mmCIF file with all atom_site columns, C-alpha atoms in Angstrom:
data_model
loop_
_atom_site.group_PDB
_atom_site.id
_atom_site.type_symbol
_atom_site.label_atom_id
_atom_site.label_alt_id
_atom_site.label_comp_id
_atom_site.label_asym_id
_atom_site.label_entity_id
_atom_site.label_seq_id
_atom_site.pdbx_PDB_ins_code
_atom_site.Cartn_x
_atom_site.Cartn_y
_atom_site.Cartn_z
_atom_site.occupancy
_atom_site.B_iso_or_equiv
_atom_site.pdbx_formal_charge
_atom_site.auth_seq_id
_atom_site.auth_comp_id
_atom_site.auth_asym_id
_atom_site.auth_atom_id
_atom_site.pdbx_PDB_model_num
ATOM 1   C CA . MET H 1 1   ? -10.590 3.782   20.033  1.00 55.00 ? 1   MET H CA 1
ATOM 2   C CA . TYR H 1 2   ? -14.052 2.336   19.332  1.00 58.00 ? 2   TYR H CA 1
ATOM 3   C CA . PRO H 1 3   ? -15.941 4.996   21.340  1.00 64.00 ? 3   PRO H CA 1
ATOM 4   C CA . LEU H 1 4   ? -14.195 7.671   19.288  1.00 60.00 ? 4   LEU H CA 1
ATOM 5   C CA . LEU H 1 5   ? -14.682 5.816   16.042  1.00 55.00 ? 5   LEU H CA 1
ATOM 6   C CA . PHE H 1 6   ? -18.409 5.431   16.444  1.00 58.00 ? 6   PHE H CA 1
ATOM 7   C CA . SER H 1 7   ? -19.001 8.907   17.849  1.00 60.00 ? 7   SER H CA 1
ATOM 8   C CA . SER H 1 8   ? -18.127 10.703  14.599  1.00 63.00 ? 8   SER H CA 1
ATOM 9   C CA . GLU H 1 9   ? -20.848 12.136  12.398  1.00 70.00 ? 9   GLU H CA 1
ATOM 10  C CA . CYS H 1 10  ? -22.182 9.650   9.835   1.00 72.00 ? 10  CYS H CA 1
ATOM 11  C CA . ARG H 1 11  ? -21.530 10.908  6.309   1.00 72.00 ? 11  ARG H CA 1
ATOM 12  C CA . ASN H 1 12  ? -23.647 8.279   4.515   1.00 84.00 ? 12  ASN H CA 1
ATOM 13  C CA . ARG H 1 13  ? -20.749 7.570   2.185   1.00 92.00 ? 13  ARG H CA 1
ATOM 14  C CA . THR H 1 14  ? -18.931 4.332   1.485   1.00 93.00 ? 14  THR H CA 1
ATOM 15  C CA . LEU H 1 15  ? -15.266 3.684   0.755   1.00 94.00 ? 15  LEU H CA 1
ATOM 16  C CA . LEU H 1 16  ? -14.123 0.445   -0.866  1.00 94.00 ? 16  LEU H CA 1
ATOM 17  C CA . CYS H 1 17  ? -10.415 -0.046  -0.300  1.00 94.00 ? 17  CYS H CA 1
ATOM 18  C CA . ALA H 1 18  ? -8.078  -2.809  -1.507  1.00 92.00 ? 18  ALA H CA 1
ATOM 19  C CA . ARG H 1 19  ? -4.650  -3.862  -2.682  1.00 89.00 ? 19  ARG H CA 1
ATOM 20  C CA . PRO H 1 20  ? -4.943  -5.170  -6.272  1.00 89.00 ? 20  PRO H CA 1
ATOM 21  C CA . GLY H 1 21  ? -3.479  -8.295  -7.808  1.00 79.00 ? 21  GLY H CA 1
ATOM 22  C CA . THR H 1 22  ? -0.859  -10.067 -5.751  1.00 82.00 ? 22  THR H CA 1
ATOM 23  C CA . GLU H 1 23  ? 0.102   -7.001  -3.684  1.00 78.00 ? 23  GLU H CA 1
ATOM 24  C CA . LEU H 1 24  ? 0.511   -8.306  -0.132  1.00 79.00 ? 24  LEU H CA 1
ATOM 25  C CA . HIS H 1 25  ? 1.291   -5.146  1.838   1.00 79.00 ? 25  HIS H CA 1
ATOM 26  C CA . GLU H 1 26  ? -1.796  -4.290  3.887   1.00 77.00 ? 26  GLU H CA 1
ATOM 27  C CA . MET H 1 27  ? -0.863  -1.513  6.296   1.00 78.00 ? 27  MET H CA 1
ATOM 28  C CA . GLY H 1 28  ? -1.304  1.516   4.012   1.00 79.00 ? 28  GLY H CA 1
ATOM 29  C CA . ALA H 1 29  ? -4.682  0.484   2.645   1.00 85.00 ? 29  ALA H CA 1
ATOM 30  C CA . ARG H 1 30  ? -5.865  -0.473  6.125   1.00 85.00 ? 30  ARG H CA 1
ATOM 31  C CA . MET H 1 31  ? -4.875  2.981   7.367   1.00 87.00 ? 31  MET H CA 1
ATOM 32  C CA . VAL H 1 32  ? -6.836  4.625   4.532   1.00 89.00 ? 32  VAL H CA 1
ATOM 33  C CA . ALA H 1 33  ? -9.941  2.616   5.466   1.00 88.00 ? 33  ALA H CA 1
ATOM 34  C CA . ASP H 1 34  ? -9.507  3.489   9.140   1.00 88.00 ? 34  ASP H CA 1
ATOM 35  C CA . ILE H 1 35  ? -9.046  7.213   8.501   1.00 90.00 ? 35  ILE H CA 1
ATOM 36  C CA . PHE H 1 36  ? -12.209 7.307   6.397   1.00 90.00 ? 36  PHE H CA 1
ATOM 37  C CA . GLU H 1 37  ? -14.113 5.232   8.961   1.00 88.00 ? 37  GLU H CA 1
ATOM 38  C CA . ASN H 1 38  ? -12.999 7.627   11.706  1.00 87.00 ? 38  ASN H CA 1
ATOM 39  C CA . ASP H 1 39  ? -14.425 10.491  9.642   1.00 87.00 ? 39  ASP H CA 1
ATOM 40  C CA . GLY H 1 40  ? -17.888 8.946   9.483   1.00 87.00 ? 40  GLY H CA 1
ATOM 41  C CA . TRP H 1 41  ? -17.618 6.964   6.261   1.00 89.00 ? 41  TRP H CA 1
ATOM 42  C CA . ASP H 1 42  ? -18.534 3.297   6.041   1.00 89.00 ? 42  ASP H CA 1
ATOM 43  C CA . SER H 1 43  ? -15.394 1.526   4.905   1.00 90.00 ? 43  SER H CA 1
ATOM 44  C CA . ILE H 1 44  ? -15.181 -1.820  3.218   1.00 92.00 ? 44  ILE H CA 1
ATOM 45  C CA . TYR H 1 45  ? -11.640 -3.124  3.389   1.00 92.00 ? 45  TYR H CA 1
ATOM 46  C CA . LEU H 1 46  ? -11.101 -6.052  1.050   1.00 91.00 ? 46  LEU H CA 1
ATOM 47  C CA . GLY H 1 47  ? -7.494  -6.579  2.046   1.00 85.00 ? 47  GLY H CA 1
ATOM 48  C CA . ALA H 1 48  ? -4.470  -7.527  0.010   1.00 87.00 ? 48  ALA H CA 1
ATOM 49  C CA . ALA H 1 49  ? -4.121  -9.593  -3.154  1.00 89.00 ? 49  ALA H CA 1
ATOM 50  C CA . VAL H 1 50  ? -7.654  -8.871  -4.374  1.00 90.00 ? 50  VAL H CA 1
ATOM 51  C CA . PRO H 1 51  ? -8.281  -10.386 -7.827  1.00 90.00 ? 51  PRO H CA 1
ATOM 52  C CA . GLU H 1 52  ? -9.988  -8.263  -10.469 1.00 92.00 ? 52  GLU H CA 1
ATOM 53  C CA . ASP H 1 53  ? -13.202 -10.308 -10.550 1.00 93.00 ? 53  ASP H CA 1
ATOM 54  C CA . ALA H 1 54  ? -13.575 -10.065 -6.763  1.00 93.00 ? 54  ALA H CA 1
ATOM 55  C CA . MET H 1 55  ? -12.997 -6.307  -6.877  1.00 94.00 ? 55  MET H CA 1
ATOM 56  C CA . LEU H 1 56  ? -15.589 -5.815  -9.623  1.00 96.00 ? 56  LEU H CA 1
ATOM 57  C CA . GLU H 1 57  ? -18.106 -7.909  -7.695  1.00 96.00 ? 57  GLU H CA 1
ATOM 58  C CA . ALA H 1 58  ? -17.469 -5.848  -4.556  1.00 95.00 ? 58  ALA H CA 1
ATOM 59  C CA . VAL H 1 59  ? -18.102 -2.630  -6.501  1.00 97.00 ? 59  VAL H CA 1
ATOM 60  C CA . ARG H 1 60  ? -21.239 -4.136  -8.036  1.00 96.00 ? 60  ARG H CA 1
ATOM 61  C CA . SER H 1 61  ? -22.558 -5.282  -4.641  1.00 96.00 ? 61  SER H CA 1
ATOM 62  C CA . ASN H 1 62  ? -21.672 -2.265  -2.515  1.00 95.00 ? 62  ASN H CA 1
ATOM 63  C CA . HIS H 1 63  ? -21.981 0.766   -4.814  1.00 95.00 ? 63  HIS H CA 1
ATOM 64  C CA . PRO H 1 64  ? -19.165 2.677   -3.071  1.00 96.00 ? 64  PRO H CA 1
ATOM 65  C CA . ASP H 1 65  ? -18.826 6.444   -3.297  1.00 95.00 ? 65  ASP H CA 1
ATOM 66  C CA . LEU H 1 66  ? -15.058 6.037   -3.596  1.00 95.00 ? 66  LEU H CA 1
ATOM 67  C CA . ILE H 1 67  ? -12.800 3.150   -4.599  1.00 96.00 ? 67  ILE H CA 1
ATOM 68  C CA . ALA H 1 68  ? -9.252  3.412   -3.226  1.00 95.00 ? 68  ALA H CA 1
ATOM 69  C CA . LEU H 1 69  ? -6.468  1.217   -4.557  1.00 94.00 ? 69  LEU H CA 1
ATOM 70  C CA . SER H 1 70  ? -3.090  1.155   -2.878  1.00 91.00 ? 70  SER H CA 1
ATOM 71  C CA . VAL H 1 71  ? 0.166   -0.223  -4.303  1.00 89.00 ? 71  VAL H CA 1
ATOM 72  C CA . THR H 1 72  ? 3.456   -0.538  -2.445  1.00 86.00 ? 72  THR H CA 1
ATOM 73  C CA . MET H 1 73  ? 5.624   -2.541  -4.831  1.00 87.00 ? 73  MET H CA 1
ATOM 74  C CA . PRO H 1 74  ? 6.216   -1.129  -8.346  1.00 82.00 ? 74  PRO H CA 1
ATOM 75  C CA . GLN H 1 75  ? 5.813   -4.523  -10.015 1.00 85.00 ? 75  GLN H CA 1
ATOM 76  C CA . HIS H 1 76  ? 2.085   -4.369  -9.132  1.00 87.00 ? 76  HIS H CA 1
ATOM 77  C CA . LEU H 1 77  ? 1.419   -1.068  -10.889 1.00 90.00 ? 77  LEU H CA 1
ATOM 78  C CA . LEU H 1 78  ? 0.372   -2.646  -14.193 1.00 91.00 ? 78  LEU H CA 1
ATOM 79  C CA . VAL H 1 79  ? -2.151  -4.869  -12.418 1.00 93.00 ? 79  VAL H CA 1
ATOM 80  C CA . CYS H 1 80  ? -3.497  -1.783  -10.665 1.00 93.00 ? 80  CYS H CA 1
ATOM 81  C CA . ARG H 1 81  ? -3.751  0.056   -13.996 1.00 95.00 ? 81  ARG H CA 1
ATOM 82  C CA . ASP H 1 82  ? -5.635  -2.865  -15.545 1.00 95.00 ? 82  ASP H CA 1
ATOM 83  C CA . LEU H 1 83  ? -7.987  -2.928  -12.554 1.00 95.00 ? 83  LEU H CA 1
ATOM 84  C CA . VAL H 1 84  ? -8.610  0.816   -12.814 1.00 96.00 ? 84  VAL H CA 1
ATOM 85  C CA . ASN H 1 85  ? -9.446  0.368   -16.488 1.00 97.00 ? 85  ASN H CA 1
ATOM 86  C CA . ALA H 1 86  ? -11.786 -2.551  -15.747 1.00 97.00 ? 86  ALA H CA 1
ATOM 87  C CA . ILE H 1 87  ? -13.578 -0.578  -13.040 1.00 97.00 ? 87  ILE H CA 1
ATOM 88  C CA . ARG H 1 88  ? -13.897 2.442   -15.323 1.00 96.00 ? 88  ARG H CA 1
ATOM 89  C CA . ARG H 1 89  ? -15.306 0.290   -18.162 1.00 96.00 ? 89  ARG H CA 1
ATOM 90  C CA . GLU H 1 90  ? -17.945 -1.416  -16.017 1.00 96.00 ? 90  GLU H CA 1
ATOM 91  C CA . PHE H 1 91  ? -18.668 1.481   -13.639 1.00 96.00 ? 91  PHE H CA 1
ATOM 92  C CA . PRO H 1 92  ? -17.874 4.683   -15.584 1.00 95.00 ? 92  PRO H CA 1
ATOM 93  C CA . GLU H 1 93  ? -19.295 6.973   -12.894 1.00 93.00 ? 93  GLU H CA 1
ATOM 94  C CA . SER H 1 94  ? -17.229 5.471   -10.081 1.00 93.00 ? 94  SER H CA 1
ATOM 95  C CA . ARG H 1 95  ? -14.760 7.683   -8.286  1.00 94.00 ? 95  ARG H CA 1
ATOM 96  C CA . ILE H 1 96  ? -11.348 6.067   -8.139  1.00 95.00 ? 96  ILE H CA 1
ATOM 97  C CA . ALA H 1 97  ? -8.307  7.015   -6.064  1.00 94.00 ? 97  ALA H CA 1
ATOM 98  C CA . VAL H 1 98  ? -4.866  5.471   -6.248  1.00 93.00 ? 98  VAL H CA 1
ATOM 99  C CA . GLY H 1 99  ? -1.845  5.878   -4.071  1.00 90.00 ? 99  GLY H CA 1
ATOM 100 C CA . GLY H 1 100 ? 0.976   4.137   -2.303  1.00 88.00 ? 100 GLY H CA 1
ATOM 101 C CA . LYS H 1 101 ? 4.727   4.046   -2.279  1.00 88.00 ? 101 LYS H CA 1
ATOM 102 C CA . ALA H 1 102 ? 4.957   2.425   -5.722  1.00 85.00 ? 102 ALA H CA 1
ATOM 103 C CA . PHE H 1 103 ? 3.731   5.616   -7.387  1.00 85.00 ? 103 PHE H CA 1
ATOM 104 C CA . GLN H 1 104 ? 6.486   7.783   -5.945  1.00 86.00 ? 104 GLN H CA 1
ATOM 105 C CA . SER H 1 105 ? 9.122   6.720   -8.462  1.00 81.00 ? 105 SER H CA 1
ATOM 106 C CA . THR H 1 106 ? 6.986   6.442   -11.595 1.00 81.00 ? 106 THR H CA 1
ATOM 107 C CA . HIS H 1 107 ? 7.262   9.956   -13.038 1.00 80.00 ? 107 HIS H CA 1
ATOM 108 C CA . GLN H 1 108 ? 3.548   10.509  -12.398 1.00 85.00 ? 108 GLN H CA 1
ATOM 109 C CA . ILE H 1 109 ? 2.339   7.466   -14.336 1.00 86.00 ? 109 ILE H CA 1
ATOM 110 C CA . TRP H 1 110 ? -1.035  7.934   -12.615 1.00 85.00 ? 110 TRP H CA 1
ATOM 111 C CA . LYS H 1 111 ? -1.690  10.959  -14.850 1.00 88.00 ? 111 LYS H CA 1
ATOM 112 C CA . GLN H 1 112 ? -2.179  8.542   -17.758 1.00 89.00 ? 112 GLN H CA 1
ATOM 113 C CA . TRP H 1 113 ? -4.844  6.542   -15.898 1.00 93.00 ? 113 TRP H CA 1
ATOM 114 C CA . PRO H 1 114 ? -8.594  7.287   -15.768 1.00 94.00 ? 114 PRO H CA 1
ATOM 115 C CA . ILE H 1 115 ? -8.600  8.095   -12.056 1.00 92.00 ? 115 ILE H CA 1
ATOM 116 C CA . ASP H 1 116 ? -10.196 10.871  -10.049 1.00 92.00 ? 116 ASP H CA 1
ATOM 117 C CA . PHE H 1 117 ? -7.693  11.250  -7.212  1.00 92.00 ? 117 PHE H CA 1
ATOM 118 C CA . TYR H 1 118 ? -4.040  10.660  -6.592  1.00 90.00 ? 118 TYR H CA 1
ATOM 119 C CA . VAL H 1 119 ? -2.448  11.721  -3.325  1.00 85.00 ? 119 VAL H CA 1
ATOM 120 C CA . GLU H 1 120 ? 0.492   10.626  -1.267  1.00 84.00 ? 120 GLU H CA 1
ATOM 121 C CA . ASP H 1 121 ? -1.297  11.031  2.062   1.00 84.00 ? 121 ASP H CA 1
ATOM 122 C CA . ALA H 1 122 ? -4.578  9.416   3.174   1.00 87.00 ? 122 ALA H CA 1
ATOM 123 C CA . ARG H 1 123 ? -5.585  12.452  5.226   1.00 89.00 ? 123 ARG H CA 1
ATOM 124 C CA . GLU H 1 124 ? -5.172  14.638  2.164   1.00 89.00 ? 124 GLU H CA 1
ATOM 125 C CA . LEU H 1 125 ? -7.332  12.231  0.173   1.00 90.00 ? 125 LEU H CA 1
ATOM 126 C CA . LEU H 1 126 ? -10.054 12.374  2.815   1.00 91.00 ? 126 LEU H CA 1
ATOM 127 C CA . GLN H 1 127 ? -9.970  16.157  2.893   1.00 91.00 ? 127 GLN H CA 1
ATOM 128 C CA . ASN H 1 128 ? -10.059 16.467  -0.907  1.00 89.00 ? 128 ASN H CA 1
ATOM 129 C CA . VAL H 1 129 ? -12.855 13.945  -1.344  1.00 90.00 ? 129 VAL H CA 1
ATOM 130 C CA . ASN H 1 130 ? -14.993 15.475  1.405   1.00 88.00 ? 130 ASN H CA 1
ATOM 131 C CA . THR H 1 131 ? -14.468 18.956  -0.024  1.00 88.00 ? 131 THR H CA 1
ATOM 132 C CA . GLU H 1 132 ? -15.381 17.903  -3.547  1.00 85.00 ? 132 GLU H CA 1
ATOM 133 C CA . MET H 1 133 ? -18.409 15.870  -2.490  1.00 81.00 ? 133 MET H CA 1
ATOM 134 C CA . ARG H 1 134 ? -19.655 18.685  -0.299  1.00 77.00 ? 134 ARG H CA 1
ATOM 135 C CA . SER H 1 135 ? -19.195 21.379  -2.931  1.00 58.00 ? 135 SER H CA 1
ATOM 136 C CA . SER H 1 136 ? -20.807 19.568  -5.822  1.00 49.00 ? 136 SER H CA 1
ATOM 137 C CA . THR H 1 137 ? -23.273 16.793  -6.437  1.00 44.00 ? 137 THR H CA 1
ATOM 138 C CA . VAL H 1 138 ? -21.159 15.697  -9.371  1.00 40.00 ? 138 VAL H CA 1
ATOM 139 C CA . LEU H 1 139 ? -17.506 15.129  -8.634  1.00 39.00 ? 139 LEU H CA 1
ATOM 140 C CA . LEU H 1 140 ? -15.428 16.361  -11.522 1.00 40.00 ? 140 LEU H CA 1
ATOM 141 C CA . ARG H 1 141 ? -12.233 14.520  -12.224 1.00 39.00 ? 141 ARG H CA 1
ATOM 142 C CA . PHE H 1 142 ? -9.385  16.118  -10.322 1.00 40.00 ? 142 PHE H CA 1
ATOM 143 C CA . GLN H 1 143 ? -5.874  14.982  -9.586  1.00 43.00 ? 143 GLN H CA 1
ATOM 144 C CA . PHE H 1 144 ? -4.324  16.132  -6.336  1.00 42.00 ? 144 PHE H CA 1
ATOM 145 C CA . ARG H 1 145 ? -0.695  15.828  -5.511  1.00 44.00 ? 145 ARG H CA 1
ATOM 146 C CA . ARG H 1 146 ? 1.177   16.930  -2.449  1.00 41.00 ? 146 ARG H CA 1
ATOM 147 C CA . VAL H 1 147 ? 4.079   19.170  -3.324  1.00 39.00 ? 147 VAL H CA 1
ATOM 148 C CA . PRO H 1 148 ? 7.198   18.487  -1.236  1.00 44.00 ? 148 PRO H CA 1
ATOM 149 C CA . VAL H 1 149 ? 8.263   21.440  0.868   1.00 37.00 ? 149 VAL H CA 1
#
């Protein structure tokens, strides 16, 4: 896969992806980072169980174009919300995306959070982010949601 991965056009954009708090499930967030990397983004995957101070330092150090937080277990949603709020306070211009299985049974709790993107599919996130970044130098705050067919 490496020849394919490194043959894609470089977009000069950076994704910072992590699982907040004590969330230990890594597969979904790793897939998000890989999909973005395959599309020419630089991806920084911090892994699972990332504490708030480590996440804020990573944002400070790397200046990502998009921060993606993934949550699988519902008990970690409040930690994710607190992290979103902390990122928004310290980096108000940051673009933040959230997703993961935990959001599917929350009656759209993400609508109450100061995020830019919510999707249920990483490919949809990539498409939406690329479209918005290409069409405007300033990304307005949008919320995308896949409608079940």
